[in-house]
Amino acid sequence: MEVFERTADLRGYLAPVRAQGRRIGFVPTMGFLHAGHLALMRAARSDGADCVVASIFVNPLQFGPREDYRDYPRDLDKDKELCMQAGVDALFVPPVEEMYPRGFATHVEVTGITDVLCGRSRPGHFKGVATVVVKLFNIARPDCAYFGLKDAQQVAVIQRMTEDLNLPVEVKVHPTVREKDGLAVSSRNIYLSPQERQAAAVVYRTLERTAEAVKKGERHAERLKKLLEDGIRSEQLSRLDYAEVVSWPDLRLLAQIGPGRTLLAVAAYFGTARLIDNIIVDVGVE
Ligand code: PAF
């Protein structure tokens, strides 16, 4: 596996790959890799990528001033080892000044769908995500890029941006990877104490119960939202950030759900860890 810190060096490596007509699969990450990231890397390979590129960059632009940018977990040596095991061909680990040199002044903003959910709780977050992802796409120029559905709003934002800006990248979405008790794997799970870790299982349990209510015929968005809120609040160690019921993938607030896909989404704190998770339910024409 080759490791690059500079854009020019990664480009130099990828130019002949592209010239030979070989397909490039790309997995952007912020590192502290877990089973979810590794599943994306394997998906890139099994999807037919001839060259799998991953990036590790803790993007300061997507963190708010009181968020965990400085404390975000990092372990580059272990990440390199995991990337190698997952069959990554090239790893891009740019320093901050390589991505945002002095004078950097351009941002990408996707409007509308970023006014809800995490976009509302974390102002500026998706502007940071969209900006870094478009930069990474321009640097690696992949055929396909892989994202996990745990960050459903991020997926919706990246899909919208890719379509709106005619970026020549196919955005591929991978299901959320979960622990045995349903907790979505996340780099931030490392912040959980053993008690908080146990308590955090309430997130997926609540989402599943709410999805079950949809299966049984509940269509009223406010009642579904209340089920989500009550479920999370039933766990003493949780502090609810939001519970929302919105259309998927355009993230419109709804009165009634269906026909079509609906995102049940939750964000909650357990200690200092802010965890997010979701389930997409599909209601047919009734
Ligand atoms: O999902 C993440 O890890 C990040 O938001 C991403 C897409 C790598 C952009 O920094």
PDB file of C-alpha atoms and ligand atoms in Angstrom:
ATOM      1  CA  MET A   1       0.000   0.000   0.000  1.00  0.00           C
ATOM      2  CA  GLU A   2       1.259   3.458  -0.937  1.00  0.00           C
ATOM      3  CA  VAL A   3       0.745   6.349   1.498  1.00  0.00           C
ATOM      4  CA  PHE A   4       0.603   9.939   0.244  1.00  0.00           C
ATOM      5  CA  GLU A   5       0.458  13.235   2.118  1.00  0.00           C
ATOM      6  CA  ARG A   6       0.515  15.520  -0.912  1.00  0.00           C
ATOM      7  CA  THR A   7      -2.180  15.991  -3.530  1.00  0.00           C
ATOM      8  CA  ALA A   8       0.372  16.074  -6.360  1.00  0.00           C
ATOM      9  CA  ASP A   9       1.839  12.719  -5.281  1.00  0.00           C
ATOM     10  CA  LEU A  10      -1.563  10.971  -5.111  1.00  0.00           C
ATOM     11  CA  ARG A  11      -2.453  12.458  -8.497  1.00  0.00           C
ATOM     12  CA  GLY A  12       0.869  11.267  -9.903  1.00  0.00           C
ATOM     13  CA  TYR A  13       0.124   7.744  -8.656  1.00  0.00           C
ATOM     14  CA  LEU A  14      -3.447   7.720  -9.994  1.00  0.00           C
ATOM     15  CA  ALA A  15      -2.788   9.266 -13.440  1.00  0.00           C
ATOM     16  CA  PRO A  16      -1.465   6.047 -15.049  1.00  0.00           C
ATOM     17  CA  VAL A  17      -4.173   3.998 -13.292  1.00  0.00           C
ATOM     18  CA  ARG A  18      -6.821   6.180 -14.937  1.00  0.00           C
ATOM     19  CA  ALA A  19      -4.947   6.246 -18.276  1.00  0.00           C
ATOM     20  CA  GLN A  20      -5.044   2.437 -18.360  1.00  0.00           C
ATOM     21  CA  GLY A  21      -8.813   2.581 -17.957  1.00  0.00           C
ATOM     22  CA  ARG A  22      -8.684   1.008 -14.506  1.00  0.00           C
ATOM     23  CA  ARG A  23     -11.529   1.861 -12.146  1.00  0.00           C
ATOM     24  CA  ILE A  24     -10.857   3.837  -8.996  1.00  0.00           C
ATOM     25  CA  GLY A  25     -12.986   3.249  -5.876  1.00  0.00           C
ATOM     26  CA  PHE A  26     -12.686   5.840  -3.120  1.00  0.00           C
ATOM     27  CA  VAL A  27     -13.456   5.670   0.622  1.00  0.00           C
ATOM     28  CA  PRO A  28     -13.092   9.034   2.389  1.00  0.00           C
ATOM     29  CA  THR A  29     -12.797   8.776   6.184  1.00  0.00           C
ATOM     30  CA  MET A  30     -11.698  10.715   9.239  1.00  0.00           C
ATOM     31  CA  GLY A  31      -9.731   7.696  10.471  1.00  0.00           C
ATOM     32  CA  PHE A  32      -9.927   5.755  13.741  1.00  0.00           C
ATOM     33  CA  LEU A  33     -11.215   3.079  11.450  1.00  0.00           C
ATOM     34  CA  HIS A  34     -13.861   0.573  12.463  1.00  0.00           C
ATOM     35  CA  ALA A  35     -15.826  -2.274  10.888  1.00  0.00           C
ATOM     36  CA  GLY A  36     -18.052   0.229   9.046  1.00  0.00           C
ATOM     37  CA  HIS A  37     -15.094   1.781   7.202  1.00  0.00           C
ATOM     38  CA  LEU A  38     -13.601  -1.616   6.441  1.00  0.00           C
ATOM     39  CA  ALA A  39     -16.939  -2.748   4.970  1.00  0.00           C
ATOM     40  CA  LEU A  40     -16.808   0.281   2.627  1.00  0.00           C
ATOM     41  CA  MET A  41     -13.266  -0.606   1.535  1.00  0.00           C
ATOM     42  CA  ARG A  42     -14.247  -4.211   0.874  1.00  0.00           C
ATOM     43  CA  ALA A  43     -17.375  -3.047  -0.982  1.00  0.00           C
ATOM     44  CA  ALA A  44     -15.190  -0.869  -3.233  1.00  0.00           C
ATOM     45  CA  ARG A  45     -13.081  -3.897  -4.130  1.00  0.00           C
ATOM     46  CA  SER A  46     -15.952  -6.341  -4.613  1.00  0.00           C
ATOM     47  CA  ASP A  47     -17.756  -3.745  -6.717  1.00  0.00           C
ATOM     48  CA  GLY A  48     -14.967  -4.038  -9.272  1.00  0.00           C
ATOM     49  CA  ALA A  49     -12.570  -1.227  -8.342  1.00  0.00           C
ATOM     50  CA  ASP A  50      -9.111  -2.022  -9.737  1.00  0.00           C
ATOM     51  CA  CYS A  51      -7.593   0.533  -7.396  1.00  0.00           C
ATOM     52  CA  VAL A  52      -9.017   1.260  -3.949  1.00  0.00           C
ATOM     53  CA  VAL A  53      -8.073   4.660  -2.533  1.00  0.00           C
ATOM     54  CA  ALA A  54      -8.909   5.678   1.045  1.00  0.00           C
ATOM     55  CA  SER A  55      -8.339   9.002   2.737  1.00  0.00           C
ATOM     56  CA  ILE A  56      -7.900   9.847   6.389  1.00  0.00           C
ATOM     57  CA  PHE A  57      -8.409  13.494   7.197  1.00  0.00           C
ATOM     58  CA  VAL A  58     -10.001  14.906  10.338  1.00  0.00           C
ATOM     59  CA  ASN A  59     -11.621  17.849   8.610  1.00  0.00           C
ATOM     60  CA  PRO A  60     -11.590  20.938  10.849  1.00  0.00           C
ATOM     61  CA  LEU A  61     -14.202  22.662   8.660  1.00  0.00           C
ATOM     62  CA  GLN A  62     -16.958  20.264   9.697  1.00  0.00           C
ATOM     63  CA  PHE A  63     -16.541  20.751  13.465  1.00  0.00           C
ATOM     64  CA  GLY A  64     -18.206  23.577  15.381  1.00  0.00           C
ATOM     65  CA  PRO A  65     -16.140  25.710  17.806  1.00  0.00           C
ATOM     66  CA  ARG A  66     -17.380  23.737  20.825  1.00  0.00           C
ATOM     67  CA  GLU A  67     -17.158  20.328  19.173  1.00  0.00           C
ATOM     68  CA  ASP A  68     -14.575  17.551  19.462  1.00  0.00           C
ATOM     69  CA  TYR A  69     -12.098  18.439  16.654  1.00  0.00           C
ATOM     70  CA  ARG A  70      -9.067  18.409  18.969  1.00  0.00           C
ATOM     71  CA  ASP A  71     -10.182  15.324  20.893  1.00  0.00           C
ATOM     72  CA  TYR A  72     -11.429  13.382  17.872  1.00  0.00           C
ATOM     73  CA  PRO A  73      -9.786   9.943  18.209  1.00  0.00           C
ATOM     74  CA  ARG A  74      -6.759   9.366  15.991  1.00  0.00           C
ATOM     75  CA  ASP A  75      -4.520   6.304  15.515  1.00  0.00           C
ATOM     76  CA  LEU A  76      -2.739   6.522  12.196  1.00  0.00           C
ATOM     77  CA  ASP A  77      -0.444   3.512  12.689  1.00  0.00           C
ATOM     78  CA  LYS A  78      -3.342   1.192  13.449  1.00  0.00           C
ATOM     79  CA  ASP A  79      -5.388   2.729  10.597  1.00  0.00           C
ATOM     80  CA  LYS A  80      -2.581   2.064   8.103  1.00  0.00           C
ATOM     81  CA  GLU A  81      -2.457  -1.560   9.228  1.00  0.00           C
ATOM     82  CA  LEU A  82      -6.251  -1.918   8.873  1.00  0.00           C
ATOM     83  CA  CYS A  83      -6.236  -0.307   5.423  1.00  0.00           C
ATOM     84  CA  MET A  84      -3.534  -2.707   4.313  1.00  0.00           C
ATOM     85  CA  GLN A  85      -5.546  -5.679   5.602  1.00  0.00           C
ATOM     86  CA  ALA A  86      -8.648  -4.376   3.840  1.00  0.00           C
ATOM     87  CA  GLY A  87      -6.762  -4.302   0.527  1.00  0.00           C
ATOM     88  CA  VAL A  88      -6.445  -0.528   0.096  1.00  0.00           C
ATOM     89  CA  ASP A  89      -3.946   0.322  -2.650  1.00  0.00           C
ATOM     90  CA  ALA A  90      -3.384   3.999  -1.860  1.00  0.00           C
ATOM     91  CA  LEU A  91      -3.966   5.918   1.350  1.00  0.00           C
ATOM     92  CA  PHE A  92      -4.169   9.718   1.312  1.00  0.00           C
ATOM     93  CA  VAL A  93      -3.371  11.385   4.660  1.00  0.00           C
ATOM     94  CA  PRO A  94      -3.021  15.091   3.941  1.00  0.00           C
ATOM     95  CA  PRO A  95      -2.000  17.527   6.668  1.00  0.00           C
ATOM     96  CA  VAL A  96      -4.459  20.378   7.268  1.00  0.00           C
ATOM     97  CA  GLU A  97      -2.324  22.903   5.369  1.00  0.00           C
ATOM     98  CA  GLU A  98      -2.375  20.674   2.287  1.00  0.00           C
ATOM     99  CA  MET A  99      -6.176  20.770   2.188  1.00  0.00           C
ATOM    100  CA  TYR A 100      -6.631  24.342   3.422  1.00  0.00           C
ATOM    101  CA  PRO A 101      -3.554  26.351   2.527  1.00  0.00           C
ATOM    102  CA  ARG A 102      -3.293  30.003   3.478  1.00  0.00           C
ATOM    103  CA  GLY A 103      -5.801  32.022   1.493  1.00  0.00           C
ATOM    104  CA  PHE A 104      -8.291  29.170   1.166  1.00  0.00           C
ATOM    105  CA  ALA A 105     -11.641  30.925   0.621  1.00  0.00           C
ATOM    106  CA  THR A 106     -14.066  28.652  -1.222  1.00  0.00           C
ATOM    107  CA  HIS A 107     -16.899  26.653   0.325  1.00  0.00           C
ATOM    108  CA  VAL A 108     -19.615  24.422  -1.017  1.00  0.00           C
ATOM    109  CA  GLU A 109     -23.032  24.668   0.565  1.00  0.00           C
ATOM    110  CA  VAL A 110     -26.038  22.449  -0.095  1.00  0.00           C
ATOM    111  CA  THR A 111     -29.154  24.338   0.975  1.00  0.00           C
ATOM    112  CA  GLY A 112     -32.589  23.157   2.120  1.00  0.00           C
ATOM    113  CA  ILE A 113     -31.870  19.583   3.150  1.00  0.00           C
ATOM    114  CA  THR A 114     -29.243  20.887   5.592  1.00  0.00           C
ATOM    115  CA  ASP A 115     -31.813  22.939   7.569  1.00  0.00           C
ATOM    116  CA  VAL A 116     -33.022  19.893   9.534  1.00  0.00           C
ATOM    117  CA  LEU A 117     -31.573  17.093  11.714  1.00  0.00           C
ATOM    118  CA  CYS A 118     -27.791  17.396  12.193  1.00  0.00           C
ATOM    119  CA  GLY A 119     -27.728  20.473   9.943  1.00  0.00           C
ATOM    120  CA  ARG A 120     -29.863  22.275  12.508  1.00  0.00           C
ATOM    121  CA  SER A 121     -27.977  20.987  15.565  1.00  0.00           C
ATOM    122  CA  ARG A 122     -24.548  21.526  14.025  1.00  0.00           C
ATOM    123  CA  PRO A 123     -24.608  24.780  12.017  1.00  0.00           C
ATOM    124  CA  GLY A 124     -21.939  24.789   9.301  1.00  0.00           C
ATOM    125  CA  HIS A 125     -21.255  21.054   9.636  1.00  0.00           C
ATOM    126  CA  PHE A 126     -22.493  20.076   6.178  1.00  0.00           C
ATOM    127  CA  LYS A 127     -20.814  23.068   4.553  1.00  0.00           C
ATOM    128  CA  GLY A 128     -17.564  21.607   5.910  1.00  0.00           C
ATOM    129  CA  VAL A 129     -18.460  18.105   4.755  1.00  0.00           C
ATOM    130  CA  ALA A 130     -19.515  19.206   1.245  1.00  0.00           C
ATOM    131  CA  THR A 131     -16.395  21.346   0.841  1.00  0.00           C
ATOM    132  CA  VAL A 132     -13.952  18.620   1.847  1.00  0.00           C
ATOM    133  CA  VAL A 133     -15.754  15.903  -0.121  1.00  0.00           C
ATOM    134  CA  VAL A 134     -15.772  17.933  -3.331  1.00  0.00           C
ATOM    135  CA  LYS A 135     -12.058  18.650  -2.805  1.00  0.00           C
ATOM    136  CA  LEU A 136     -11.315  14.958  -2.192  1.00  0.00           C
ATOM    137  CA  PHE A 137     -13.357  13.988  -5.273  1.00  0.00           C
ATOM    138  CA  ASN A 138     -11.356  16.488  -7.338  1.00  0.00           C
ATOM    139  CA  ILE A 139      -8.073  15.194  -5.958  1.00  0.00           C
ATOM    140  CA  ALA A 140      -8.747  11.454  -6.360  1.00  0.00           C
ATOM    141  CA  ARG A 141     -11.194  11.702  -9.305  1.00  0.00           C
ATOM    142  CA  PRO A 142     -12.700   8.314  -8.446  1.00  0.00           C
ATOM    143  CA  ASP A 143     -15.248   6.423 -10.522  1.00  0.00           C
ATOM    144  CA  CYS A 144     -17.160   5.469  -7.370  1.00  0.00           C
ATOM    145  CA  ALA A 145     -17.127   6.747  -3.778  1.00  0.00           C
ATOM    146  CA  TYR A 146     -18.483   4.864  -0.772  1.00  0.00           C
ATOM    147  CA  PHE A 147     -20.408   6.200   2.226  1.00  0.00           C
ATOM    148  CA  GLY A 148     -22.176   4.515   5.147  1.00  0.00           C
ATOM    149  CA  LEU A 149     -25.893   5.007   5.728  1.00  0.00           C
ATOM    150  CA  LYS A 150     -25.436   5.692   9.456  1.00  0.00           C
ATOM    151  CA  ASP A 151     -24.732   9.257   8.337  1.00  0.00           C
ATOM    152  CA  ALA A 152     -27.932   9.345   6.294  1.00  0.00           C
ATOM    153  CA  GLN A 153     -28.127  13.134   6.009  1.00  0.00           C
ATOM    154  CA  GLN A 154     -24.488  13.220   4.899  1.00  0.00           C
ATOM    155  CA  VAL A 155     -25.363  10.693   2.185  1.00  0.00           C
ATOM    156  CA  ALA A 156     -28.325  12.839   1.061  1.00  0.00           C
ATOM    157  CA  VAL A 157     -26.130  15.975   1.005  1.00  0.00           C
ATOM    158  CA  ILE A 158     -23.345  14.294  -0.969  1.00  0.00           C
ATOM    159  CA  GLN A 159     -25.792  12.773  -3.444  1.00  0.00           C
ATOM    160  CA  ARG A 160     -27.492  16.164  -3.947  1.00  0.00           C
ATOM    161  CA  MET A 161     -24.154  17.956  -4.360  1.00  0.00           C
ATOM    162  CA  THR A 162     -22.825  15.343  -6.790  1.00  0.00           C
ATOM    163  CA  GLU A 163     -25.947  15.645  -8.924  1.00  0.00           C
ATOM    164  CA  ASP A 164     -26.219  19.440  -8.718  1.00  0.00           C
ATOM    165  CA  LEU A 165     -22.558  20.032  -9.584  1.00  0.00           C
ATOM    166  CA  ASN A 166     -22.395  17.251 -12.226  1.00  0.00           C
ATOM    167  CA  LEU A 167     -19.504  15.608 -10.431  1.00  0.00           C
ATOM    168  CA  PRO A 168     -18.437  12.546 -12.437  1.00  0.00           C
ATOM    169  CA  VAL A 169     -18.548  10.205  -9.424  1.00  0.00           C
ATOM    170  CA  GLU A 170     -21.009   7.455  -8.633  1.00  0.00           C
ATOM    171  CA  VAL A 171     -21.996   7.720  -4.962  1.00  0.00           C
ATOM    172  CA  LYS A 172     -22.494   4.269  -3.430  1.00  0.00           C
ATOM    173  CA  VAL A 173     -24.231   3.750  -0.124  1.00  0.00           C
ATOM    174  CA  HIS A 174     -23.526   0.909   2.277  1.00  0.00           C
ATOM    175  CA  PRO A 175     -25.867  -0.277   5.076  1.00  0.00           C
ATOM    176  CA  THR A 176     -24.945   0.631   8.653  1.00  0.00           C
ATOM    177  CA  VAL A 177     -22.673  -1.878  10.369  1.00  0.00           C
ATOM    178  CA  ARG A 178     -23.899  -2.703  13.885  1.00  0.00           C
ATOM    179  CA  GLU A 179     -22.665  -4.329  17.060  1.00  0.00           C
ATOM    180  CA  LYS A 180     -24.543  -7.406  18.342  1.00  0.00           C
ATOM    181  CA  ASP A 181     -26.985  -5.274  20.373  1.00  0.00           C
ATOM    182  CA  GLY A 182     -27.697  -3.044  17.380  1.00  0.00           C
ATOM    183  CA  LEU A 183     -25.478  -0.077  18.280  1.00  0.00           C
ATOM    184  CA  ALA A 184     -24.168   1.454  15.054  1.00  0.00           C
ATOM    185  CA  VAL A 185     -20.371   1.259  14.913  1.00  0.00           C
ATOM    186  CA  SER A 186     -18.814   4.717  15.109  1.00  0.00           C
ATOM    187  CA  SER A 187     -15.418   6.177  15.932  1.00  0.00           C
ATOM    188  CA  ARG A 188     -17.149   8.198  18.668  1.00  0.00           C
ATOM    189  CA  ASN A 189     -18.257   5.013  20.515  1.00  0.00           C
ATOM    190  CA  ILE A 190     -14.774   5.127  22.078  1.00  0.00           C
ATOM    191  CA  TYR A 191     -16.006   8.035  24.269  1.00  0.00           C
ATOM    192  CA  LEU A 192     -18.617   5.791  25.968  1.00  0.00           C
ATOM    193  CA  SER A 193     -18.069   4.488  29.516  1.00  0.00           C
ATOM    194  CA  PRO A 194     -19.129   0.829  29.999  1.00  0.00           C
ATOM    195  CA  GLN A 195     -22.493   1.988  31.446  1.00  0.00           C
ATOM    196  CA  GLU A 196     -23.055   4.496  28.641  1.00  0.00           C
ATOM    197  CA  ARG A 197     -22.115   1.846  26.089  1.00  0.00           C
ATOM    198  CA  GLN A 198     -24.828  -0.432  27.487  1.00  0.00           C
ATOM    199  CA  ALA A 199     -27.332   2.416  27.617  1.00  0.00           C
ATOM    200  CA  ALA A 200     -26.593   3.442  24.010  1.00  0.00           C
ATOM    201  CA  ALA A 201     -28.293   0.275  22.720  1.00  0.00           C
ATOM    202  CA  VAL A 202     -31.552   2.145  23.373  1.00  0.00           C
ATOM    203  CA  VAL A 203     -30.994   4.124  20.145  1.00  0.00           C
ATOM    204  CA  TYR A 204     -31.392   1.240  17.712  1.00  0.00           C
ATOM    205  CA  ARG A 205     -33.974  -0.476  19.912  1.00  0.00           C
ATOM    206  CA  THR A 206     -36.101   2.672  19.744  1.00  0.00           C
ATOM    207  CA  LEU A 207     -35.655   3.000  15.983  1.00  0.00           C
ATOM    208  CA  GLU A 208     -36.649  -0.647  15.493  1.00  0.00           C
ATOM    209  CA  ARG A 209     -39.762  -0.260  17.678  1.00  0.00           C
ATOM    210  CA  THR A 210     -40.785   2.833  15.761  1.00  0.00           C
ATOM    211  CA  ALA A 211     -40.229   1.065  12.432  1.00  0.00           C
ATOM    212  CA  GLU A 212     -42.377  -1.756  13.824  1.00  0.00           C
ATOM    213  CA  ALA A 213     -45.162   0.753  14.546  1.00  0.00           C
ATOM    214  CA  VAL A 214     -44.973   1.848  10.900  1.00  0.00           C
ATOM    215  CA  LYS A 215     -45.265  -1.807   9.827  1.00  0.00           C
ATOM    216  CA  LYS A 216     -48.360  -2.110  11.990  1.00  0.00           C
ATOM    217  CA  GLY A 217     -49.946   0.864  10.220  1.00  0.00           C
ATOM    218  CA  GLU A 218     -48.945   4.039  12.107  1.00  0.00           C
ATOM    219  CA  ARG A 219     -48.607   6.848   9.528  1.00  0.00           C
ATOM    220  CA  HIS A 220     -48.870   9.946  11.721  1.00  0.00           C
ATOM    221  CA  ALA A 221     -45.421  11.610  11.776  1.00  0.00           C
ATOM    222  CA  GLU A 222     -45.914  13.418  15.124  1.00  0.00           C
ATOM    223  CA  ARG A 223     -46.907  10.161  16.849  1.00  0.00           C
ATOM    224  CA  LEU A 224     -43.886   8.391  15.349  1.00  0.00           C
ATOM    225  CA  LYS A 225     -41.655  11.247  16.471  1.00  0.00           C
ATOM    226  CA  LYS A 226     -43.109  10.945  19.987  1.00  0.00           C
ATOM    227  CA  LEU A 227     -42.327   7.205  19.991  1.00  0.00           C
ATOM    228  CA  LEU A 228     -38.725   8.016  19.100  1.00  0.00           C
ATOM    229  CA  GLU A 229     -38.444  10.747  21.742  1.00  0.00           C
ATOM    230  CA  ASP A 230     -40.062   8.675  24.507  1.00  0.00           C
ATOM    231  CA  GLY A 231     -37.913   5.660  23.622  1.00  0.00           C
ATOM    232  CA  ILE A 232     -34.637   7.583  23.884  1.00  0.00           C
ATOM    233  CA  ARG A 233     -35.728   9.461  27.036  1.00  0.00           C
ATOM    234  CA  SER A 234     -36.664   6.159  28.730  1.00  0.00           C
ATOM    235  CA  GLU A 235     -32.925   5.597  29.144  1.00  0.00           C
ATOM    236  CA  GLN A 236     -31.643   7.678  32.059  1.00  0.00           C
ATOM    237  CA  LEU A 237     -28.115   8.068  30.690  1.00  0.00           C
ATOM    238  CA  SER A 238     -29.343   9.570  27.410  1.00  0.00           C
ATOM    239  CA  ARG A 239     -29.845  13.221  26.504  1.00  0.00           C
ATOM    240  CA  LEU A 240     -31.921  13.622  23.374  1.00  0.00           C
ATOM    241  CA  ASP A 241     -30.629  16.039  20.734  1.00  0.00           C
ATOM    242  CA  TYR A 242     -33.345  15.369  18.154  1.00  0.00           C
ATOM    243  CA  ALA A 243     -35.766  12.752  16.897  1.00  0.00           C
ATOM    244  CA  GLU A 244     -37.233  13.405  13.450  1.00  0.00           C
ATOM    245  CA  VAL A 245     -39.440  11.789  10.861  1.00  0.00           C
ATOM    246  CA  VAL A 246     -38.661  13.124   7.373  1.00  0.00           C
ATOM    247  CA  SER A 247     -39.034  12.050   3.769  1.00  0.00           C
ATOM    248  CA  TRP A 248     -36.065  10.265   2.213  1.00  0.00           C
ATOM    249  CA  PRO A 249     -33.907  11.399   0.473  1.00  0.00           C
ATOM    250  CA  ASP A 250     -35.213  14.976   0.316  1.00  0.00           C
ATOM    251  CA  LEU A 251     -35.589  15.345   4.115  1.00  0.00           C
ATOM    252  CA  ARG A 252     -38.916  17.200   4.172  1.00  0.00           C
ATOM    253  CA  LEU A 253     -40.816  17.384   7.476  1.00  0.00           C
ATOM    254  CA  LEU A 254     -44.006  15.359   7.157  1.00  0.00           C
ATOM    255  CA  ALA A 255     -47.484  15.299   8.657  1.00  0.00           C
ATOM    256  CA  GLN A 256     -48.260  11.808   7.354  1.00  0.00           C
ATOM    257  CA  ILE A 257     -45.682   9.314   6.088  1.00  0.00           C
ATOM    258  CA  GLY A 258     -45.809   7.469   2.747  1.00  0.00           C
ATOM    259  CA  PRO A 259     -46.213   6.537   0.051  1.00  0.00           C
ATOM    260  CA  GLY A 260     -42.457   6.194  -0.406  1.00  0.00           C
ATOM    261  CA  ARG A 261     -39.443   6.176   1.858  1.00  0.00           C
ATOM    262  CA  THR A 262     -39.249   7.871   5.268  1.00  0.00           C
ATOM    263  CA  LEU A 263     -36.192   8.438   7.418  1.00  0.00           C
ATOM    264  CA  LEU A 264     -36.598   7.881  11.158  1.00  0.00           C
ATOM    265  CA  ALA A 265     -33.574   9.682  12.607  1.00  0.00           C
ATOM    266  CA  VAL A 266     -32.221  10.188  16.102  1.00  0.00           C
ATOM    267  CA  ALA A 267     -29.282  12.015  17.687  1.00  0.00           C
ATOM    268  CA  ALA A 268     -28.587  11.632  21.398  1.00  0.00           C
ATOM    269  CA  TYR A 269     -25.790  12.230  23.856  1.00  0.00           C
ATOM    270  CA  PHE A 270     -24.482   9.558  26.200  1.00  0.00           C
ATOM    271  CA  GLY A 271     -21.976  11.393  28.368  1.00  0.00           C
ATOM    272  CA  THR A 272     -19.868  13.410  25.936  1.00  0.00           C
ATOM    273  CA  ALA A 273     -20.550  11.101  22.989  1.00  0.00           C
ATOM    274  CA  ARG A 274     -23.114  12.383  20.498  1.00  0.00           C
ATOM    275  CA  LEU A 275     -24.448   9.358  18.626  1.00  0.00           C
ATOM    276  CA  ILE A 276     -26.668   9.371  15.541  1.00  0.00           C
ATOM    277  CA  ASP A 277     -28.598   6.563  13.921  1.00  0.00           C
ATOM    278  CA  ASN A 278     -31.561   6.001  11.640  1.00  0.00           C
ATOM    279  CA  ILE A 279     -33.814   3.536   9.885  1.00  0.00           C
ATOM    280  CA  ILE A 280     -35.429   4.069   6.475  1.00  0.00           C
ATOM    281  CA  VAL A 281     -38.953   2.648   6.212  1.00  0.00           C
ATOM    282  CA  ASP A 282     -40.751   2.193   2.922  1.00  0.00           C
ATOM    283  CA  VAL A 283     -44.514   2.517   2.785  1.00  0.00           C
ATOM    284  CA  GLY A 284     -46.262   1.433  -0.410  1.00  0.00           C
ATOM    285  CA  VAL A 285     -49.283   3.112  -2.005  1.00  0.00           C
ATOM    286  CA  GLU A 286     -52.291   2.395   0.250  1.00  0.00           C
TER     287      GLU A 286
HETATM  288  O1  PAF B   1     -18.114  10.556   7.315  1.00  0.00           O
HETATM  289  C1  PAF B   1     -16.981  11.039   7.528  1.00  0.00           C
HETATM  290  O2  PAF B   1     -16.090  10.388   8.056  1.00  0.00           O
HETATM  291  C2  PAF B   1     -16.682  12.456   7.062  1.00  0.00           C
HETATM  292  O3  PAF B   1     -17.783  13.281   7.255  1.00  0.00           O
HETATM  293  C3  PAF B   1     -16.161  12.536   5.624  1.00  0.00           C
HETATM  294  C4  PAF B   1     -17.187  12.083   4.609  1.00  0.00           C
HETATM  295  C5  PAF B   1     -14.894  11.698   5.483  1.00  0.00           C
HETATM  296  C6  PAF B   1     -15.803  13.998   5.295  1.00  0.00           C
HETATM  297  O4  PAF B   1     -14.848  14.499   6.180  1.00  0.00           O
END
